[in-house]
Amino acid sequence: MTTRDMEIEGDLELLIPVAEIPQNAKCRTPSSSSTVGSSSHRLSGLEAISKVVRSWASKKFMTGCVILLPIAVTFYITWGFVHFVDGFFSPVYDHLGINIFGKYNIAGLGFATSITFIFLVGIFMSSWLGASVLTIGEWFIKKMPLVSYIYSSSKQISAAISPDQTTNAFKEVAIIRHPRIGEYAFGFITSTVILQRSMGEEELCCVYVPTNHLYVGDIFLISTKDILRPNLSVREGIEIIISGGMSVPQIMTTKDAQTIPAARLFKYPSSKMASSALICDTQPWKNLKAHVEDIKKTHLRDLLSDTERCNSMMVEFDGIVLDYSRQQATVDTVDKLYNLAEAAHLQEKIHRMFNGERINSTENRSVLHVALRAPRNAVINSDGKNVVPDVWNVLDKIKEFSERVRNGSWVGATGKPLTNVIAIGIGGSFLGPLFVHTALQTDPEASRFAKGRQLQFLANVDPIDVAKNIAGLSPETTLVVVVSKTFTTAETMLNARTLRAWISKELGPSAVAKHMVAVSTNLTLVEKFGIDPNNAFAFWDWVGGRYSVCSAVGVLPLSLQYGFSIVEKFLKGASSIDQHFSSASFEKIFLENQAASGTFRFVERMECFISWISCKSHLTLLPSLGEICPHIQQVSMESNGKGVSIDGVPLPFETGEIDFGEPGTNGQHSFYQLIHQGRVIPCDFIGVVKSQQPVYLEDALAYGKTAEQLQKENVQQHLIPHKTFSGNRPSLCILLSSLDAYRIGQLLAIYEHRVAVQGFIWGINSFDQWGVELGKSLATQVRKQLNASRTKGEPVEGFNFSTTTMLTRYLEESSDVPADPQTLLPRI
Ligand SMILES: O=P(O)(O)OC[C@H]1O[C@](O)(CO)[C@@H](O)[C@@H]1O
């Protein structure tokens, strides 16, 4: 139902009795109602007017009641109270012959007397004598069965608001995360307690959370660090509870938030991304470094025996569970990481990214891949322009085009439907779409939609790849999608020329218009290549190649294969993580608490810092997720393999993870020996509930196997050193409830943000790739040399000894290769 429909329905509800509305009232045209007699028209018109008038009158009457009722109740109760207290001392005054309610009424005399009396009791009870009298009195009261209960309850409540904080009063208002992640409860700190365990001491607070006004509630023992302390007095807290939450202030700050200058809370200076100071020079970095050395002394098996710690390191969001309890980290580590995040201005940097600021400063570009999956009505600006409508124009165009191809209304040059798609592209124009395609193949819904269709990718320039790609395919039923952000990448253009030649040769040059489309930011070059600009799908310079899978780069080939509706789910999954990552409440929570406590919304980002401690990561996956490895390799290693800070200052520490992995148990039969007994390599395990959960392996890495255990198992003495596993090897588990388009989108966004956060912390530019550019220019130099040697016989020069020797040898042995091949069509 649209919003308009809902509005109409609402109007009908208000004005016309439901029983009289025909089912199709909303859609009825004037002519369809003309059979109804004119008198009934008049009748229903009068009825409607009468109902409107009645509805108006009743609304106004209720408004009057709503305003007058609290005033009347307040006066009534106040008057009753004054009267009651006035009458409290009436027997005394009666005795003195003063009739306070009679003819010589001295209104308020009894009230004043009562107040004075209460005041005097206060003074007396504060004295030693008063306290002794009270103790004796209480002793008697507590002996009386029912009375003792009434007395203790009333005493607790009055103690709660007692100005004497040495009593068992509510000491402070507290907000705790309860009853589950993402929800909070108001409570009162009543006392603190030190919990002594084998791992050390921990201070806990007793937090009383009222469940039925103030009289009944639960007591929680919570680590002092996990308590949020709002800027509210105990009295204000009690008011909130008694009013059922109605008196809660619209904006609440925590006490520690006071130390954050107001300007930093919601405004970020737009000049520079961060100060040029390196993160390694900050105190939080040094603290964390020292802490890391310290934590290494505690074996993971001991850390894992602390259920409370493990529980706090398990988070869940929108169907994804993240368990980082097998990281060499304690709650204290997480705190220190928050401090580090603060020092790195992480929050500001994320905010700037979503705000479309040109945070890719070396290329002077915004970084807005999040806009590619934003809902249609979102507003994300780049240079003051909302980019979301442009994104959706392209998505709509893809939807329309892919539907035409899929339903056979767009056919090839010979009139046959195009059931095969070859997507040519390399790097970011290939790896992301390949990952999603491979993962979608096991989603039953997606594979149903892909029935009878085939999607292939062509990236490499080895002629064998081309041959493999076109083997068994006919150009008549094939659509080629050339994907290149720049439309200049040598490998892609060579492959594009090759397939253009393949199509032209079989179907004639005019067939190219029907059989080739493009995805690029460079529409001029697309046209020059010979592809109709109407058949080009744009994206923008604010989308980095490796972050482009949600642009037409991935959406077009995937929609052709699975239909747009499936791809839209994938975009929605990624968007869910984006919103979570940037949500206002997260920002508020994070800033207000100065990142002091582990909040759920932040935790996804935490794990990457933890991995960072040892700077390496590896992924172990389900077969269907196999292609995430190469994709993450590019996203992570091309983004964060940097040697200078964003300001160009050489970094005295190493950046970048080395990511590698294998799907399923292939890794077990390949490199797991090394991760068990060789180097320590932090691992990410991605599991899917409906498939498998490789938890046994994570535990093996964490716990290991000791010599004592082996002895008990009667293992031969000389084999014990070989069969011993040190354990203490960190890993992370991401568990997805299923592997469908939505979850794949979520997974993609989690890794993209993880990489961005790492870069933000290290203070580098994760969005340029000058290292790759160097590789490209070196390749060009070599290509020019080979061409000059082959066509003009020029000697190899300008290279070092090794390269010169190898190039010369290559030239000698490949004398039959053409100078600069225009295509790579297999020579059959
Ligand atoms: O899409 P293009 O321009 O062909 O570039 C392909 C890839 O080349 C790189 O620039 C370097 O590998 C990547 O970032 C990019 O994804």
Short mmCIF file of N, CA, C and O and ligand atoms in Angstrom, two decimals, residues 426-429 483-489 492 545-546 634 638 769 772-773 776, ligand 1:
data_model
loop_
_atom_site.label_atom_id
_atom_site.label_comp_id
_atom_site.label_asym_id
_atom_site.label_seq_id
_atom_site.Cartn_x
_atom_site.Cartn_y
_atom_site.Cartn_z
N ILE A 426 38.86 -5.94 -15.32
CA ILE A 426 39.96 -6.45 -14.50
C ILE A 426 40.01 -5.69 -13.17
O ILE A 426 39.45 -4.59 -13.08
N GLY A 427 40.64 -6.27 -12.18
CA GLY A 427 40.74 -5.61 -10.87
C GLY A 427 39.35 -5.39 -10.30
O GLY A 427 38.51 -6.28 -10.29
N GLY A 428 39.10 -4.16 -9.88
CA GLY A 428 37.80 -3.83 -9.28
C GLY A 428 36.66 -3.98 -10.26
O GLY A 428 35.49 -4.10 -9.87
N SER A 429 36.95 -3.97 -11.54
CA SER A 429 35.89 -4.11 -12.55
C SER A 429 35.62 -5.58 -12.84
O SER A 429 34.99 -5.91 -13.84
N VAL A 483 33.58 -3.64 -19.06
CA VAL A 483 33.53 -2.89 -17.80
C VAL A 483 34.90 -2.28 -17.53
O VAL A 483 35.87 -3.00 -17.28
N SER A 484 34.96 -0.97 -17.59
CA SER A 484 36.23 -0.32 -17.27
C SER A 484 35.94 1.11 -16.84
O SER A 484 35.36 1.88 -17.60
N LYS A 485 36.36 1.43 -15.63
CA LYS A 485 36.12 2.78 -15.13
C LYS A 485 36.76 3.81 -16.07
O LYS A 485 36.13 4.77 -16.48
N THR A 486 38.01 3.56 -16.44
CA THR A 486 38.74 4.54 -17.25
C THR A 486 38.55 4.31 -18.75
O THR A 486 38.72 5.20 -19.54
N PHE A 487 38.22 3.13 -19.11
CA PHE A 487 38.14 2.66 -20.50
C PHE A 487 39.49 2.79 -21.20
O PHE A 487 39.57 2.97 -22.42
N THR A 488 40.55 2.70 -20.42
CA THR A 488 41.90 2.77 -21.01
C THR A 488 42.75 1.58 -20.56
O THR A 488 43.85 1.40 -21.06
N THR A 489 42.27 0.81 -19.60
CA THR A 489 43.10 -0.26 -19.04
C THR A 489 43.49 -1.25 -20.15
O THR A 489 42.63 -1.81 -20.84
N THR A 492 41.93 -4.85 -20.41
CA THR A 492 40.49 -4.83 -20.73
C THR A 492 40.27 -4.42 -22.18
O THR A 492 39.45 -5.03 -22.90
N GLY A 545 37.52 1.94 -8.10
CA GLY A 545 37.38 0.68 -8.84
C GLY A 545 37.06 -0.49 -7.93
O GLY A 545 36.11 -1.23 -8.15
N ARG A 546 37.84 -0.63 -6.84
CA ARG A 546 37.65 -1.81 -5.97
C ARG A 546 36.41 -1.68 -5.10
O ARG A 546 36.04 -2.62 -4.40
N GLN A 634 42.03 -7.50 -3.03
CA GLN A 634 42.18 -6.21 -3.72
C GLN A 634 41.69 -5.07 -2.85
O GLN A 634 42.38 -4.05 -2.68
N GLU A 638 45.03 -3.28 -1.87
CA GLU A 638 45.23 -2.11 -2.74
C GLU A 638 44.88 -0.83 -1.96
O GLU A 638 45.44 0.23 -2.21
N GLN A 769 45.66 4.58 -5.32
CA GLN A 769 46.43 3.36 -5.63
C GLN A 769 47.63 3.71 -6.49
O GLN A 769 47.77 3.22 -7.61
N VAL A 772 49.73 0.90 -7.88
CA VAL A 772 49.26 0.22 -9.08
C VAL A 772 49.63 1.03 -10.31
O VAL A 772 50.00 0.49 -11.35
N GLU A 773 49.51 2.35 -10.15
CA GLU A 773 49.84 3.22 -11.29
C GLU A 773 51.29 3.00 -11.70
O GLU A 773 51.62 3.00 -12.87
N LYS A 776 51.51 0.01 -13.74
CA LYS A 776 50.97 0.23 -15.09
C LYS A 776 52.02 0.92 -15.97
O LYS A 776 52.22 0.57 -17.13
O1 LIG B 1 38.14 -0.17 -14.33
P1 LIG B 1 39.44 0.11 -14.93
O2 LIG B 1 39.66 1.56 -15.18
O3 LIG B 1 39.64 -0.69 -16.17
O4 LIG B 1 40.56 -0.30 -13.90
C1 LIG B 1 40.66 -1.61 -13.43
C2 LIG B 1 41.38 -1.68 -12.12
O5 LIG B 1 42.64 -1.10 -12.21
C3 LIG B 1 42.99 -0.50 -10.98
O6 LIG B 1 43.08 0.86 -11.17
C4 LIG B 1 44.28 -1.01 -10.54
O7 LIG B 1 44.28 -2.38 -10.47
C5 LIG B 1 41.89 -0.85 -10.03
O8 LIG B 1 41.75 0.01 -9.02
C6 LIG B 1 40.75 -0.94 -10.97
O9 LIG B 1 39.71 -1.60 -10.38
#
